[in-house]
Amino acid sequence: MKNKPLLLFVTCCAIPLFLAYSALKFDWLPSAVTNHGEFLNEEIKLENWQQNNPKLWTIALNYSSECSASCNEQLEALNNLYIALGKNQGKVDMAVMGSPSQADLPWKKMAQQASLTPASLYLIDHMGLVVLEYPYKAKPQENRLVQKGLLKDLKKLLNYSRSS
């Protein structure tokens, strides 16, 4: 009679431990990735970033002479992204890394980064650290999904910065 409570206590402790161990061992847990962009393999910090008087976040396009058509599509997408920001436009800068053929762009112009992929969009923080990459997709529908993912990530980051 005295052993029943002890056996019940041991069973109540052992079952959750066994289930937790099994979940970790057999990888039953869902992945915790919520970002839509891709983290860079190496840390890239842009030189002289503070001289530009940056805002909290910057969306930048790496414009290269190698990618004329795709870079021009992304340049148009940069305009659309700025409009889609809505009330957050004051917190986000837009920039073009490289020298596009259009000279009348309203965005900040920066030196081209050879270490970054041409025609890709990048999310850069206020310290000049390139955080996420959003690669160019050849199919227009896939490219729009990538840009929507960038907006979702950016809105989430802006909400986090507001709460801290």
Tab-separated table of C-alpha atoms in Angstrom:
chain	number	residue	atom	x	y	z
A	1	MET	CA	0.000	0.000	0.000
A	2	LYS	CA	2.865	2.363	0.804
A	3	ASN	CA	4.555	1.668	-2.555
A	4	LYS	CA	1.583	2.795	-4.685
A	5	PRO	CA	2.046	6.540	-4.122
A	6	LEU	CA	5.773	6.226	-4.769
A	7	LEU	CA	5.158	4.246	-7.973
A	8	LEU	CA	2.568	6.804	-9.089
A	9	PHE	CA	5.009	9.658	-8.414
A	10	VAL	CA	7.849	7.985	-10.352
A	11	THR	CA	5.514	7.227	-13.272
A	12	CYS	CA	4.248	10.816	-13.388
A	13	CYS	CA	7.840	12.067	-13.549
A	14	ALA	CA	9.180	9.454	-15.987
A	15	ILE	CA	6.487	9.761	-18.691
A	16	PRO	CA	7.053	13.494	-19.459
A	17	LEU	CA	10.820	12.980	-19.417
A	18	PHE	CA	10.527	10.057	-21.822
A	19	LEU	CA	8.245	12.051	-24.158
A	20	ALA	CA	10.585	15.065	-24.111
A	21	TYR	CA	13.594	12.875	-24.859
A	22	SER	CA	11.724	11.154	-27.706
A	23	ALA	CA	10.659	14.487	-29.217
A	24	LEU	CA	14.252	15.694	-29.260
A	25	LYS	CA	15.734	12.401	-30.431
A	26	PHE	CA	13.322	11.864	-33.348
A	27	ASP	CA	13.099	15.557	-34.301
A	28	TRP	CA	9.349	15.883	-33.789
A	29	LEU	CA	9.579	19.587	-32.966
A	30	PRO	CA	8.754	22.108	-35.703
A	31	SER	CA	11.503	24.423	-36.889
A	32	ALA	CA	11.442	27.828	-35.247
A	33	VAL	CA	12.402	29.895	-38.304
A	34	THR	CA	10.031	32.777	-38.880
A	35	ASN	CA	12.064	34.986	-41.186
A	36	HIS	CA	11.472	34.943	-44.939
A	37	GLY	CA	14.911	36.182	-45.970
A	38	GLU	CA	18.177	34.284	-45.880
A	39	PHE	CA	20.869	35.015	-43.322
A	40	LEU	CA	24.284	35.682	-44.832
A	41	ASN	CA	27.043	33.107	-44.361
A	42	GLU	CA	29.522	35.755	-43.258
A	43	GLU	CA	29.129	39.044	-41.447
A	44	ILE	CA	29.193	42.023	-43.805
A	45	LYS	CA	29.397	45.487	-42.301
A	46	LEU	CA	29.283	48.431	-44.678
A	47	GLU	CA	32.054	51.030	-44.373
A	48	ASN	CA	31.226	54.646	-43.467
A	49	TRP	CA	27.575	53.773	-42.886
A	50	GLN	CA	27.053	56.324	-40.122
A	51	GLN	CA	27.950	59.184	-42.494
A	52	ASN	CA	24.726	58.544	-44.452
A	53	ASN	CA	22.654	59.389	-41.356
A	54	PRO	CA	20.689	56.133	-41.681
A	55	LYS	CA	17.241	55.416	-40.365
A	56	LEU	CA	16.413	52.340	-38.306
A	57	TRP	CA	16.414	49.946	-41.279
A	58	THR	CA	17.420	50.197	-44.932
A	59	ILE	CA	16.271	48.155	-47.904
A	60	ALA	CA	19.103	48.089	-50.427
A	61	LEU	CA	19.392	46.766	-53.961
A	62	ASN	CA	22.792	45.545	-55.137
A	63	TYR	CA	22.770	46.966	-58.664
A	64	SER	CA	25.448	45.610	-60.965
A	65	SER	CA	26.307	46.111	-64.628
A	66	GLU	CA	26.027	42.317	-65.035
A	67	CYS	CA	22.274	42.334	-64.372
A	68	SER	CA	20.541	44.887	-66.532
A	69	ALA	CA	17.028	43.426	-66.904
A	70	SER	CA	16.746	41.784	-63.486
A	71	CYS	CA	18.234	44.805	-61.694
A	72	ASN	CA	15.792	47.124	-63.451
A	73	GLU	CA	12.905	44.884	-62.337
A	74	GLN	CA	14.196	45.006	-58.781
A	75	LEU	CA	14.577	48.784	-59.029
A	76	GLU	CA	10.894	49.035	-59.915
A	77	ALA	CA	10.110	46.663	-57.055
A	78	LEU	CA	12.040	48.985	-54.729
A	79	ASN	CA	9.580	51.765	-55.591
A	80	ASN	CA	6.645	49.439	-54.918
A	81	LEU	CA	8.136	48.315	-51.608
A	82	TYR	CA	8.473	51.910	-50.481
A	83	ILE	CA	4.824	52.581	-51.270
A	84	ALA	CA	3.774	49.366	-49.522
A	85	LEU	CA	5.513	50.452	-46.313
A	86	GLY	CA	2.727	52.944	-45.682
A	87	LYS	CA	3.064	54.585	-42.267
A	88	ASN	CA	6.512	53.029	-41.761
A	89	GLN	CA	8.092	54.982	-44.627
A	90	GLY	CA	9.665	57.420	-42.181
A	91	LYS	CA	11.502	54.628	-40.373
A	92	VAL	CA	12.986	52.924	-43.441
A	93	ASP	CA	15.539	54.126	-45.981
A	94	MET	CA	15.834	52.841	-49.523
A	95	ALA	CA	19.251	52.564	-51.152
A	96	VAL	CA	20.876	51.401	-54.366
A	97	MET	CA	24.362	49.916	-54.169
A	98	GLY	CA	25.997	50.520	-57.529
A	99	SER	CA	25.294	52.859	-60.410
A	100	PRO	CA	21.988	52.358	-62.225
A	101	SER	CA	21.424	54.002	-65.594
A	102	GLN	CA	18.595	56.157	-64.185
A	103	ALA	CA	20.194	59.254	-62.683
A	104	ASP	CA	17.028	60.692	-61.106
A	105	LEU	CA	16.460	58.063	-58.429
A	106	PRO	CA	15.158	59.361	-55.082
A	107	TRP	CA	17.038	56.654	-53.144
A	108	LYS	CA	20.400	56.876	-51.460
A	109	LYS	CA	23.306	55.836	-53.684
A	110	MET	CA	26.126	53.763	-52.263
A	111	ALA	CA	29.174	51.952	-53.586
A	112	GLN	CA	28.517	48.554	-55.115
A	113	GLN	CA	29.349	45.601	-52.908
A	114	ALA	CA	31.218	42.887	-54.794
A	115	SER	CA	30.681	40.375	-51.979
A	116	LEU	CA	26.876	40.600	-52.337
A	117	THR	CA	24.761	38.920	-55.013
A	118	PRO	CA	23.720	41.193	-57.906
A	119	ALA	CA	19.979	41.974	-58.228
A	120	SER	CA	19.262	40.881	-54.660
A	121	LEU	CA	17.537	42.986	-52.031
A	122	TYR	CA	19.182	43.351	-48.625
A	123	LEU	CA	17.952	44.441	-45.229
A	124	ILE	CA	20.551	46.569	-43.425
A	125	ASP	CA	20.331	47.769	-39.832
A	126	HIS	CA	21.168	51.281	-38.608
A	127	MET	CA	24.753	50.272	-37.762
A	128	GLY	CA	25.536	49.137	-41.326
A	129	LEU	CA	25.281	45.395	-40.763
A	130	VAL	CA	23.731	43.486	-43.658
A	131	VAL	CA	21.246	41.221	-41.910
A	132	LEU	CA	19.057	39.425	-44.475
A	133	GLU	CA	19.228	38.711	-48.198
A	134	TYR	CA	16.216	38.421	-50.475
A	135	PRO	CA	17.443	36.877	-53.738
A	136	TYR	CA	15.995	37.753	-57.118
A	137	LYS	CA	13.672	35.131	-58.631
A	138	ALA	CA	13.182	34.987	-62.401
A	139	LYS	CA	9.455	34.223	-62.200
A	140	PRO	CA	7.453	37.376	-61.373
A	141	GLN	CA	5.088	35.596	-58.978
A	142	GLU	CA	7.978	34.098	-56.981
A	143	ASN	CA	9.685	37.481	-56.904
A	144	ARG	CA	6.542	39.118	-55.510
A	145	LEU	CA	6.397	36.471	-52.773
A	146	VAL	CA	10.006	37.231	-51.851
A	147	GLN	CA	9.165	40.937	-51.620
A	148	LYS	CA	6.099	40.228	-49.482
A	149	GLY	CA	8.352	38.216	-47.191
A	150	LEU	CA	10.707	41.187	-46.942
A	151	LEU	CA	7.807	43.424	-45.921
A	152	LYS	CA	6.643	40.929	-43.288
A	153	ASP	CA	10.141	40.641	-41.842
A	154	LEU	CA	10.589	44.401	-41.819
A	155	LYS	CA	7.249	45.056	-40.116
A	156	LYS	CA	8.101	42.463	-37.479
A	157	LEU	CA	11.495	44.100	-36.871
A	158	LEU	CA	9.914	47.540	-36.620
A	159	ASN	CA	7.401	46.234	-34.067
A	160	TYR	CA	10.220	44.680	-32.024
A	161	SER	CA	12.199	47.914	-32.062
A	162	ARG	CA	9.138	49.878	-30.928
A	163	SER	CA	8.578	47.605	-27.946
A	164	SER	CA	12.182	47.675	-26.723
